mmCIF file of C-alpha atoms in Angstrom:
data_model
loop_
_atom_site.group_PDB
_atom_site.id
_atom_site.type_symbol
_atom_site.label_atom_id
_atom_site.label_comp_id
_atom_site.label_asym_id
_atom_site.label_seq_id
_atom_site.Cartn_x
_atom_site.Cartn_y
_atom_site.Cartn_z
ATOM 1 C CA MET A 1 -104.050 39.688 33.524
ATOM 2 C CA LYS A 2 -105.059 35.995 33.506
ATOM 3 C CA TYR A 3 -108.503 35.276 32.047
ATOM 4 C CA SER A 4 -110.454 32.088 32.490
ATOM 5 C CA SER A 5 -111.008 30.289 29.193
ATOM 6 C CA ASP A 6 -114.365 32.070 29.025
ATOM 7 C CA PHE A 7 -116.769 33.984 31.237
ATOM 8 C CA THR A 8 -120.518 34.210 31.070
ATOM 9 C CA LEU A 9 -122.529 37.349 31.970
ATOM 10 C CA TYR A 10 -126.264 37.622 32.485
ATOM 11 C CA SER A 11 -127.622 40.886 31.206
ATOM 12 C CA PHE A 12 -131.133 41.588 32.519
ATOM 13 C CA ALA A 13 -133.943 43.589 31.012
ATOM 14 C CA LYS A 14 -135.878 46.411 32.690
ATOM 15 C CA ILE A 15 -139.338 47.796 32.577
ATOM 16 C CA ASN A 16 -140.533 51.327 33.535
ATOM 17 C CA LEU A 17 -143.476 50.827 35.923
ATOM 18 C CA ASN A 18 -144.077 54.467 35.303
ATOM 19 C CA LEU A 19 -142.582 57.271 33.250
ATOM 20 C CA PHE A 20 -143.347 60.949 33.547
ATOM 21 C CA LEU A 21 -141.763 63.576 31.265
ATOM 22 C CA LEU A 22 -140.880 66.810 32.978
ATOM 23 C CA ASN A 23 -139.052 69.912 31.649
ATOM 24 C CA LYS A 24 -136.758 70.034 28.681
ATOM 25 C CA ASN A 25 -133.280 71.493 29.388
ATOM 26 C CA LYS A 26 -132.741 74.101 26.659
ATOM 27 C CA SER A 27 -128.939 73.980 26.914
ATOM 28 C CA ASN A 28 -128.478 70.260 26.220
ATOM 29 C CA GLY A 29 -131.798 69.285 24.668
ATOM 30 C CA TYR A 30 -132.538 66.485 27.132
ATOM 31 C CA HIS A 31 -135.849 66.005 28.942
ATOM 32 C CA GLU A 32 -135.967 65.462 32.629
ATOM 33 C CA ILE A 33 -137.883 62.375 33.761
ATOM 34 C CA SER A 34 -139.358 60.836 36.814
ATOM 35 C CA SER A 35 -139.653 56.982 36.551
ATOM 36 C CA ILE A 36 -139.621 53.818 38.482
ATOM 37 C CA PHE A 37 -137.205 51.280 36.951
ATOM 38 C CA CYS A 38 -137.359 47.600 37.714
ATOM 39 C CA LYS A 39 -135.137 44.803 36.422
ATOM 40 C CA VAL A 40 -137.056 41.734 35.273
ATOM 41 C CA PRO A 41 -135.932 38.106 35.091
ATOM 42 C CA ILE A 42 -135.498 38.168 31.300
ATOM 43 C CA TYR A 43 -131.895 38.220 30.214
ATOM 44 C CA ASP A 44 -129.337 38.063 27.417
ATOM 45 C CA THR A 45 -126.400 35.698 27.892
ATOM 46 C CA ILE A 46 -122.965 37.190 27.058
ATOM 47 C CA ASN A 47 -119.965 34.887 26.664
ATOM 48 C CA ILE A 48 -116.591 36.599 26.584
ATOM 49 C CA VAL A 49 -113.369 34.884 25.575
ATOM 50 C CA GLN A 50 -109.896 36.422 25.235
ATOM 51 C CA TYR A 51 -108.079 35.677 21.903
ATOM 52 C CA ASN A 52 -104.798 36.661 20.273
ATOM 53 C CA GLY A 53 -106.075 39.122 17.687
ATOM 54 C CA ASN A 54 -105.924 42.766 16.822
ATOM 55 C CA PHE A 55 -109.585 43.590 17.160
ATOM 56 C CA ASP A 56 -112.707 42.457 19.051
ATOM 57 C CA ILE A 57 -115.286 40.227 17.435
ATOM 58 C CA ILE A 58 -118.893 40.524 18.652
ATOM 59 C CA LYS A 59 -121.511 38.071 17.425
ATOM 60 C CA ILE A 60 -125.095 38.725 18.215
ATOM 61 C CA ILE A 61 -127.783 36.121 17.778
ATOM 62 C CA SER A 62 -131.386 37.039 18.465
ATOM 63 C CA SER A 63 -134.010 34.295 18.216
ATOM 64 C CA THR A 64 -136.694 36.764 19.124
ATOM 65 C CA ASN A 65 -135.907 39.141 16.242
ATOM 66 C CA SER A 66 -134.600 36.334 13.945
ATOM 67 C CA ILE A 67 -131.285 38.072 13.283
ATOM 68 C CA GLU A 68 -127.588 37.241 13.448
ATOM 69 C CA LYS A 69 -124.982 40.013 13.268
ATOM 70 C CA LYS A 70 -121.243 40.109 13.529
ATOM 71 C CA TYR A 71 -119.398 43.323 14.520
ATOM 72 C CA LEU A 72 -115.715 44.101 14.316
ATOM 73 C CA ASN A 73 -114.350 47.001 16.342
ATOM 74 C CA ASN A 74 -111.982 48.088 13.550
ATOM 75 C CA ILE A 75 -114.881 49.715 11.795
ATOM 76 C CA ASN A 76 -117.219 52.530 12.976
ATOM 77 C CA ASN A 77 -120.536 51.318 14.359
ATOM 78 C CA ASN A 78 -122.899 52.164 17.202
ATOM 79 C CA ASN A 79 -123.009 48.792 18.911
ATOM 80 C CA SER A 80 -123.069 49.432 22.682
ATOM 81 C CA ILE A 81 -120.785 46.549 23.548
ATOM 82 C CA ILE A 82 -118.040 47.653 21.092
ATOM 83 C CA GLN A 83 -118.335 51.241 22.259
ATOM 84 C CA SER A 84 -117.927 50.142 25.908
ATOM 85 C CA VAL A 85 -114.945 47.846 25.228
ATOM 86 C CA LYS A 86 -113.226 50.525 23.189
ATOM 87 C CA ILE A 87 -113.608 53.257 25.806
ATOM 88 C CA ILE A 88 -112.483 50.929 28.647
ATOM 89 C CA ARG A 89 -109.429 49.802 26.705
ATOM 90 C CA GLU A 90 -108.393 53.394 25.962
ATOM 91 C CA ILE A 91 -108.901 54.517 29.586
ATOM 92 C CA PHE A 92 -106.936 51.693 31.234
ATOM 93 C CA LEU A 93 -104.068 52.135 28.759
ATOM 94 C CA GLN A 94 -103.846 55.931 28.992
ATOM 95 C CA ILE A 95 -104.671 56.443 32.680
ATOM 96 C CA PHE A 96 -103.494 53.259 34.372
ATOM 97 C CA ASP A 97 -100.954 51.832 31.861
ATOM 98 C CA ILE A 98 -102.867 48.523 31.729
ATOM 99 C CA LYS A 99 -103.255 46.870 28.356
ATOM 100 C CA ILE A 100 -106.548 44.989 27.864
ATOM 101 C CA PRO A 101 -106.568 42.185 25.307
ATOM 102 C CA TYR A 102 -109.085 41.555 22.477
ATOM 103 C CA PHE A 103 -112.121 39.320 22.804
ATOM 104 C CA HIS A 104 -114.591 37.112 21.041
ATOM 105 C CA ILE A 105 -117.930 38.136 22.557
ATOM 106 C CA ASN A 106 -121.069 36.126 21.797
ATOM 107 C CA VAL A 107 -124.443 37.512 22.792
ATOM 108 C CA ASP A 108 -127.524 35.309 22.838
ATOM 109 C CA LYS A 109 -130.268 37.846 22.928
ATOM 110 C CA LYS A 110 -133.567 37.045 24.600
ATOM 111 C CA ILE A 111 -134.401 40.747 25.110
ATOM 112 C CA PRO A 112 -135.952 41.999 21.873
ATOM 113 C CA ILE A 113 -134.125 44.825 20.166
ATOM 114 C CA LEU A 114 -135.627 48.350 20.245
ATOM 115 C CA SER A 115 -138.435 47.247 22.583
ATOM 116 C CA GLY A 116 -137.961 49.697 25.468
ATOM 117 C CA LEU A 117 -136.649 46.914 27.715
ATOM 118 C CA GLY A 118 -133.072 48.259 27.767
ATOM 119 C CA GLY A 119 -131.300 45.331 26.138
ATOM 120 C CA GLY A 120 -128.465 47.228 24.522
ATOM 121 C CA SER A 121 -127.910 49.408 27.630
ATOM 122 C CA SER A 122 -127.938 46.290 29.791
ATOM 123 C CA ASN A 123 -125.361 44.592 27.616
ATOM 124 C CA ALA A 124 -123.081 47.583 27.873
ATOM 125 C CA GLY A 125 -123.640 47.708 31.629
ATOM 126 C CA SER A 126 -122.618 44.043 32.011
ATOM 127 C CA ILE A 127 -119.406 44.598 30.003
ATOM 128 C CA ILE A 128 -118.520 47.788 31.895
ATOM 129 C CA ASN A 129 -119.006 46.096 35.206
ATOM 130 C CA TYR A 130 -117.034 42.962 34.306
ATOM 131 C CA LEU A 131 -114.016 44.573 32.583
ATOM 132 C CA CYS A 132 -113.691 47.492 35.020
ATOM 133 C CA ASP A 133 -113.951 45.257 38.096
ATOM 134 C CA LEU A 134 -111.440 42.791 36.642
ATOM 135 C CA HIS A 135 -108.800 45.281 35.571
ATOM 136 C CA PHE A 136 -109.144 47.863 38.353
ATOM 137 C CA LYS A 137 -107.784 45.190 40.677
ATOM 138 C CA ASN A 138 -104.525 45.444 38.716
ATOM 139 C CA THR A 139 -103.981 49.066 39.481
ATOM 140 C CA ASN A 140 -101.523 49.982 42.199
ATOM 141 C CA GLN A 141 -103.816 50.803 45.091
ATOM 142 C CA GLU A 142 -101.130 52.592 47.074
ATOM 143 C CA GLU A 143 -100.420 54.828 44.107
ATOM 144 C CA LEU A 144 -104.162 55.415 43.632
ATOM 145 C CA SER A 145 -104.462 56.535 47.196
ATOM 146 C CA LEU A 146 -101.513 58.963 46.967
ATOM 147 C CA ASN A 147 -102.207 60.333 43.495
ATOM 148 C CA TYR A 148 -105.978 60.146 43.112
ATOM 149 C CA LYS A 149 -106.281 63.846 42.473
ATOM 150 C CA LYS A 150 -103.919 63.553 39.486
ATOM 151 C CA ILE A 151 -105.934 60.549 38.244
ATOM 152 C CA ILE A 152 -109.141 62.575 38.434
ATOM 153 C CA ILE A 153 -107.545 65.320 36.383
ATOM 154 C CA LYS A 154 -106.411 62.745 33.821
ATOM 155 C CA LEU A 155 -109.942 61.304 33.666
ATOM 156 C CA GLU A 156 -111.353 64.832 33.193
ATOM 157 C CA GLU A 157 -109.038 65.324 30.289
ATOM 158 C CA PHE A 158 -110.021 61.996 28.789
ATOM 159 C CA PHE A 159 -113.765 62.450 29.100
ATOM 160 C CA LEU A 160 -114.055 66.178 28.488
ATOM 161 C CA LYS A 161 -111.250 66.946 25.976
ATOM 162 C CA ASN A 162 -109.877 63.854 24.265
ATOM 163 C CA THR A 163 -113.056 61.790 23.705
ATOM 164 C CA THR A 164 -114.698 62.519 20.359
ATOM 165 C CA ASN A 165 -118.403 62.158 19.550
ATOM 166 C CA ILE A 166 -119.389 62.587 23.153
ATOM 167 C CA SER A 167 -122.633 64.438 23.751
ATOM 168 C CA GLN A 168 -122.953 67.659 25.797
ATOM 169 C CA ILE A 169 -125.073 65.882 28.436
ATOM 170 C CA SER A 170 -122.449 63.107 28.807
ATOM 171 C CA LYS A 171 -119.772 65.734 29.303
ATOM 172 C CA GLU A 172 -121.847 67.467 31.950
ATOM 173 C CA LEU A 173 -122.491 64.263 33.832
ATOM 174 C CA CYS A 174 -118.846 63.136 33.718
ATOM 175 C CA GLN A 175 -117.782 66.556 34.989
ATOM 176 C CA THR A 176 -120.320 66.296 37.882
ATOM 177 C CA TYR A 177 -119.237 62.764 38.820
ATOM 178 C CA LEU A 178 -115.569 63.684 38.845
ATOM 179 C CA LYS A 179 -116.049 66.962 40.717
ATOM 180 C CA ASN A 180 -118.010 65.149 43.462
ATOM 181 C CA PHE A 181 -115.070 62.797 44.079
ATOM 182 C CA ALA A 182 -113.511 64.705 46.959
ATOM 183 C CA LYS A 183 -111.899 62.009 49.170
ATOM 184 C CA TYR A 184 -110.148 58.813 48.018
ATOM 185 C CA ASN A 185 -112.041 55.548 48.313
ATOM 186 C CA TYR A 186 -111.191 52.535 46.139
ATOM 187 C CA ASN A 187 -114.847 51.520 45.520
ATOM 188 C CA ASP A 188 -116.007 55.070 44.999
ATOM 189 C CA LEU A 189 -113.337 55.690 42.374
ATOM 190 C CA LEU A 190 -114.269 52.495 40.598
ATOM 191 C CA LEU A 191 -117.982 53.409 40.589
ATOM 192 C CA THR A 192 -117.196 56.945 39.389
ATOM 193 C CA LEU A 193 -115.179 55.491 36.491
ATOM 194 C CA LYS A 194 -118.022 53.158 35.559
ATOM 195 C CA LYS A 195 -120.668 55.944 35.738
ATOM 196 C CA CYS A 196 -118.580 58.206 33.452
ATOM 197 C CA ILE A 197 -118.282 55.339 30.831
ATOM 198 C CA ALA A 198 -121.943 54.469 31.142
ATOM 199 C CA SER A 199 -123.042 58.049 30.653
ATOM 200 C CA ILE A 200 -121.269 58.083 27.229
ATOM 201 C CA ILE A 201 -123.064 54.940 26.123
ATOM 202 C CA GLY A 202 -126.570 56.077 27.240
ATOM 203 C CA MET A 203 -128.666 57.182 30.191
ATOM 204 C CA ASP A 204 -130.132 53.725 30.834
ATOM 205 C CA THR A 205 -126.668 52.220 31.048
ATOM 206 C CA ILE A 206 -126.037 54.214 34.216
ATOM 207 C CA PHE A 207 -128.869 52.284 35.819
ATOM 208 C CA PHE A 208 -127.512 48.987 34.513
ATOM 209 C CA ILE A 209 -124.027 49.185 36.025
ATOM 210 C CA SER A 210 -124.998 47.592 39.330
ATOM 211 C CA SER A 211 -126.003 44.005 40.150
ATOM 212 C CA LEU A 212 -125.846 42.805 36.596
ATOM 213 C CA HIS A 213 -123.489 39.872 36.142
ATOM 214 C CA GLN A 214 -125.244 37.533 38.520
ATOM 215 C CA ASN A 215 -125.784 33.797 38.202
ATOM 216 C CA ILE A 216 -129.425 33.371 37.072
ATOM 217 C CA ASN A 217 -129.947 30.743 39.805
ATOM 218 C CA SER A 218 -128.657 33.108 42.484
ATOM 219 C CA ASN A 219 -130.939 34.191 45.308
ATOM 220 C CA LEU A 220 -129.470 37.696 44.909
ATOM 221 C CA LEU A 221 -131.358 38.311 41.664
ATOM 222 C CA ASP A 222 -132.225 41.996 41.948
ATOM 223 C CA CYS A 223 -135.760 42.863 40.826
ATOM 224 C CA SER A 224 -136.196 45.736 43.249
ATOM 225 C CA LEU A 225 -137.782 49.080 42.340
ATOM 226 C CA TYR A 226 -135.677 52.220 41.826
ATOM 227 C CA GLN A 227 -136.770 55.835 41.592
ATOM 228 C CA VAL A 228 -134.965 57.351 38.571
ATOM 229 C CA ASN A 229 -134.904 61.157 38.078
ATOM 230 C CA ASN A 230 -133.134 63.915 36.190
ATOM 231 C CA TYR A 231 -132.075 62.615 32.737
ATOM 232 C CA GLY A 232 -132.155 59.001 33.970
ATOM 233 C CA ASP A 233 -128.830 59.356 35.804
ATOM 234 C CA ASN A 234 -130.183 60.110 39.327
ATOM 235 C CA ILE A 235 -131.008 56.648 40.796
ATOM 236 C CA LYS A 236 -132.401 56.070 44.230
ATOM 237 C CA ASP A 237 -132.955 52.662 45.791
ATOM 238 C CA THR A 238 -135.935 54.059 47.708
ATOM 239 C CA PHE A 239 -138.054 50.921 47.236
ATOM 240 C CA LEU A 240 -135.214 48.448 47.526
ATOM 241 C CA THR A 241 -137.116 45.918 49.702
ATOM 242 C CA LEU A 242 -140.041 45.371 47.340
ATOM 243 C CA ASN A 243 -139.791 42.610 44.776
ATOM 244 C CA LEU A 244 -143.045 42.355 42.837
ATOM 245 C CA PHE A 245 -142.050 39.246 40.962
ATOM 246 C CA LYS A 246 -142.341 37.145 44.097
ATOM 247 C CA TYR A 247 -146.122 37.733 43.841
ATOM 248 C CA TYR A 248 -146.786 38.584 40.191
ATOM 249 C CA ASP A 249 -145.896 37.088 36.800
ATOM 250 C CA CYS A 250 -144.996 39.627 34.142
ATOM 251 C CA PHE A 251 -145.857 38.928 30.528
ATOM 252 C CA ILE A 252 -144.387 41.171 27.883
ATOM 253 C CA PHE A 253 -145.942 41.677 24.404
ATOM 254 C CA ILE A 254 -143.975 43.185 21.511
ATOM 255 C CA PRO A 255 -145.764 43.617 18.146
ATOM 256 C CA LYS A 256 -143.906 41.947 15.209
ATOM 257 C CA ASN A 257 -145.015 44.344 12.560
ATOM 258 C CA TYR A 258 -144.622 47.710 14.211
ATOM 259 C CA THR A 259 -141.888 50.110 13.216
ATOM 260 C CA LYS A 260 -141.204 52.108 16.373
ATOM 261 C CA LEU A 261 -141.436 55.888 16.227
ATOM 262 C CA SER A 262 -138.073 57.581 16.469
ATOM 263 C CA THR A 263 -137.291 59.041 19.879
ATOM 264 C CA LYS A 264 -137.264 62.494 18.359
ATOM 265 C CA ASN A 265 -140.680 62.103 16.791
ATOM 266 C CA ILE A 266 -142.254 60.609 19.892
ATOM 267 C CA TYR A 267 -140.939 63.502 22.094
ATOM 268 C CA ASN A 268 -142.257 66.023 19.562
ATOM 269 C CA LYS A 269 -145.794 64.612 20.013
ATOM 270 C CA ILE A 270 -145.743 65.019 23.814
ATOM 271 C CA THR A 271 -147.859 67.711 25.472
ATOM 272 C CA PHE A 272 -146.164 68.630 28.748
ATOM 273 C CA ASN A 273 -148.098 69.228 31.910
ATOM 274 C CA ASN A 274 -146.394 72.111 33.723
ATOM 275 C CA ASP A 275 -148.374 71.479 36.892
ATOM 276 C CA ILE A 276 -146.595 68.146 37.500
ATOM 277 C CA ASN A 277 -143.405 68.190 39.501
ATOM 278 C CA LYS A 278 -141.118 65.308 40.548
ATOM 279 C CA GLU A 279 -141.571 65.880 44.252
ATOM 280 C CA ASN A 280 -145.334 65.142 44.023
ATOM 281 C CA ILE A 281 -144.692 62.206 41.743
ATOM 282 C CA GLU A 282 -142.242 60.684 44.163
ATOM 283 C CA LYS A 283 -144.645 61.205 47.107
ATOM 284 C CA GLY A 284 -147.372 59.431 45.101
ATOM 285 C CA ASN A 285 -145.047 56.577 44.157
ATOM 286 C CA LEU A 286 -143.984 56.127 47.776
ATOM 287 C CA GLN A 287 -147.599 56.189 49.030
ATOM 288 C CA TYR A 288 -148.715 53.491 46.568
ATOM 289 C CA ILE A 289 -145.660 51.311 47.161
ATOM 290 C CA LEU A 290 -146.004 51.503 50.953
ATOM 291 C CA GLU A 291 -149.603 50.365 50.638
ATOM 292 C CA ILE A 292 -148.601 47.449 48.371
ATOM 293 C CA GLN A 293 -145.847 46.543 50.750
ATOM 294 C CA LYS A 294 -148.207 46.594 53.742
ATOM 295 C CA LEU A 295 -150.649 44.311 51.895
ATOM 296 C CA ILE A 296 -147.787 41.922 51.001
ATOM 297 C CA GLU A 297 -146.607 41.775 54.620
ATOM 298 C CA ASN A 298 -150.123 41.053 55.882
ATOM 299 C CA TYR A 299 -150.608 38.380 53.194
ATOM 300 C CA ASN A 300 -147.331 36.679 54.187
ATOM 301 C CA ILE A 301 -148.415 36.657 57.836
ATOM 302 C CA GLN A 302 -151.772 35.058 56.857
ATOM 303 C CA LEU A 303 -150.028 32.372 54.767
ATOM 304 C CA GLU A 304 -147.972 31.314 57.780
ATOM 305 C CA GLN A 305 -151.086 30.562 59.744
ATOM 306 C CA LYS A 306 -152.741 27.146 59.639
ATOM 307 C CA ASN A 307 -155.721 27.680 57.421
ATOM 308 C CA SER A 308 -157.826 25.435 55.163
ATOM 309 C CA LYS A 309 -157.332 25.416 51.348
ATOM 310 C CA ASN A 310 -160.494 27.387 50.945
ATOM 311 C CA GLN A 311 -159.300 30.054 53.375
ATOM 312 C CA HIS A 312 -155.941 30.280 51.534
ATOM 313 C CA LYS A 313 -157.837 30.613 48.253
ATOM 314 C CA LYS A 314 -159.966 33.444 49.679
ATOM 315 C CA MET A 315 -156.907 35.215 51.104
ATOM 316 C CA ARG A 316 -155.199 35.059 47.685
ATOM 317 C CA ILE A 317 -158.240 36.529 45.938
ATOM 318 C CA ASN A 318 -158.467 39.332 48.461
ATOM 319 C CA PHE A 319 -154.741 40.053 48.213
ATOM 320 C CA TYR A 320 -154.838 40.517 44.473
ATOM 321 C CA GLN A 321 -158.026 42.516 44.524
ATOM 322 C CA ASP A 322 -156.801 44.882 47.248
ATOM 323 C CA ASN A 323 -153.433 45.425 45.584
ATOM 324 C CA ALA A 324 -154.900 46.030 42.141
ATOM 325 C CA LYS A 325 -156.026 49.608 42.812
ATOM 326 C CA TYR A 326 -152.539 50.644 44.042
ATOM 327 C CA LEU A 327 -150.739 48.990 41.119
ATOM 328 C CA LYS A 328 -153.095 50.604 38.645
ATOM 329 C CA SER A 329 -152.435 54.031 40.237
ATOM 330 C CA LEU A 330 -148.682 53.398 40.203
ATOM 331 C CA ILE A 331 -148.361 52.364 36.532
ATOM 332 C CA HIS A 332 -148.307 55.223 34.080
ATOM 333 C CA ASN A 333 -146.456 56.260 30.908
ATOM 334 C CA ASP A 334 -146.692 59.606 29.181
ATOM 335 C CA PHE A 335 -145.893 57.917 25.849
ATOM 336 C CA LEU A 336 -148.639 55.294 25.972
ATOM 337 C CA GLU A 337 -151.443 57.187 24.252
ATOM 338 C CA ILE A 338 -149.061 58.349 21.446
ATOM 339 C CA VAL A 339 -147.894 54.838 20.771
ATOM 340 C CA LYS A 340 -151.450 53.460 20.901
ATOM 341 C CA ASN A 341 -152.558 56.015 18.372
ATOM 342 C CA ASP A 342 -149.620 55.052 16.125
ATOM 343 C CA SER A 343 -150.168 51.286 16.294
ATOM 344 C CA THR A 344 -153.424 49.255 16.010
ATOM 345 C CA ASP A 345 -151.612 46.236 17.403
ATOM 346 C CA ILE A 346 -150.545 48.083 20.534
ATOM 347 C CA LYS A 347 -154.076 49.512 20.972
ATOM 348 C CA ASN A 348 -155.553 46.081 20.579
ATOM 349 C CA ILE A 349 -153.185 44.360 23.058
ATOM 350 C CA CYS A 350 -153.836 47.118 25.617
ATOM 351 C CA ASP A 351 -157.593 46.567 25.225
ATOM 352 C CA PHE A 352 -157.085 42.825 25.685
ATOM 353 C CA LEU A 353 -154.865 43.257 28.748
ATOM 354 C CA GLY A 354 -157.258 45.760 30.220
ATOM 355 C CA ILE A 355 -159.649 42.837 30.631
ATOM 356 C CA ASN A 356 -157.271 39.911 31.164
ATOM 357 C CA SER A 357 -154.521 41.278 33.464
ATOM 358 C CA ILE A 358 -154.387 43.036 36.825
ATOM 359 C CA THR A 359 -152.779 46.015 35.140
ATOM 360 C CA HIS A 360 -150.515 46.789 32.186
ATOM 361 C CA GLY A 361 -148.243 49.510 30.842
ATOM 362 C CA LEU A 362 -145.744 50.637 28.278
ATOM 363 C CA SER A 363 -141.991 50.270 28.973
ATOM 364 C CA GLY A 364 -139.817 53.228 28.021
ATOM 365 C CA SER A 365 -140.877 54.816 24.740
ATOM 366 C CA GLY A 366 -142.053 51.443 23.535
ATOM 367 C CA ASN A 367 -142.798 49.208 21.912
ATOM 368 C CA ALA A 368 -143.017 46.544 24.714
ATOM 369 C CA ILE A 369 -146.297 46.295 26.621
ATOM 370 C CA PHE A 370 -145.975 44.556 29.981
ATOM 371 C CA ALA A 371 -148.804 43.025 32.002
ATOM 372 C CA LEU A 372 -148.768 42.052 35.673
ATOM 373 C CA MET A 373 -150.824 38.900 36.444
ATOM 374 C CA GLU A 374 -151.418 36.588 39.365
ATOM 375 C CA SER A 375 -148.408 34.362 40.053
ATOM 376 C CA LYS A 376 -148.643 31.019 38.223
ATOM 377 C CA LYS A 377 -152.156 31.700 36.904
ATOM 378 C CA PHE A 378 -151.151 31.829 33.200
ATOM 379 C CA GLU A 379 -148.540 30.237 30.937
ATOM 380 C CA LEU A 380 -147.246 31.240 27.540
ATOM 381 C CA ASN A 381 -149.490 28.622 25.852
ATOM 382 C CA ASP A 382 -152.481 30.531 27.170
ATOM 383 C CA PHE A 383 -151.668 33.280 24.658
ATOM 384 C CA LYS A 384 -151.193 31.107 21.589
ATOM 385 C CA GLU A 385 -153.710 33.059 19.555
ATOM 386 C CA LEU A 386 -151.626 36.206 19.973
ATOM 387 C CA GLN A 387 -148.285 34.707 18.970
ATOM 388 C CA GLU A 388 -148.839 35.334 15.273
ATOM 389 C CA ASP A 389 -148.727 39.047 15.817
ATOM 390 C CA PHE A 390 -146.580 39.419 19.002
ATOM 391 C CA TYR A 391 -143.395 38.197 20.509
ATOM 392 C CA ILE A 392 -144.435 37.133 24.001
ATOM 393 C CA LEU A 393 -141.988 36.838 26.911
ATOM 394 C CA HIS A 394 -142.819 35.414 30.335
ATOM 395 C CA SER A 395 -140.881 36.971 33.150
ATOM 396 C CA PHE A 396 -140.925 34.947 36.324
ATOM 397 C CA ASN A 397 -138.808 35.065 39.411
ATOM 398 C CA PRO A 398 -136.565 31.944 39.668
ATOM 399 C CA ILE A 399 -136.503 32.423 43.459
ATOM 400 C CA ASN A 400 -140.234 31.877 43.547
ATOM 401 C CA ASN A 401 -140.450 29.003 41.061
ATOM 402 C CA GLU A 402 -138.344 26.148 42.460
#
């Protein structure tokens, strides 16, 4: 395999516009969720370079969290990039007899660590996409077509028998993905392979294995909305046509002095509402989003008409006012009140944003609070007084800010 001297990947963050916790599966300990995921135009930059060594070197620099770390894959650690590269290298050698070299990987992190924005999962997704796409091309496609059933069996053995430290839920998902592969198709086999690897790294990584390594200036930047169900592995592009960031700026606030509750502790504090089911949630999501989409379409039609500046200004005001009630109904997180009770900073920023934004919410299990605001109304400097206590990120759509 010939590599270019280096390759750059853009690894995007996500927010949960809403997050509902449903039943807990007693057999594997995981909670079912219903959530709307949305990638946002905040990204880490990953530079990957092949070198003649015997192990990978991953260097992570985070200006947001003021850290610099170096990982070597010849020691045990839980870094998502190292885990991904290690699994991919083993699979391609054992299953496809393809040897993958070692790399220097430099990560410039703009997505704050442990913030609920999916930075580590996104990094893993970018690496899985890049390396699997690159090396799967070197497989013998004729042999794949003839012997795909044997390859599926080998993959089952790898994921279900030979892989150590794999969770029960990951085994269940891998088994499901592989069993559902009934007829050979090159792209489907590649996607199945990626999903199996992603499920081992984490549920959010499954979401991040599509549309990740894009050029940041590309008009294909994907900030669409996705309905995510089950354990985070069932992803529907139901709302694919709606890109909120063409019309809203998103500011993200992360408290500097808050130690996030562990996932286990935060789940233990949840009181489940047994009357809620995912079908009703999805119906509600679809209803709100269709109304938002209808208002956007009408707004775009009005903008194309020849109107005075005052008329345009009035249309803009009406657009944001009319949309606000649907966005406020859409955005919800079962963890928010727990996190607010645990952190004065988060409670205070939510109170502030309740007055100064169209709407706001918690992403994942925290600790990032996002706020949707009118496009181009605010800049980072408008929140100077908050920067002593919060990391503040401004997510804007490059397509809409030429």
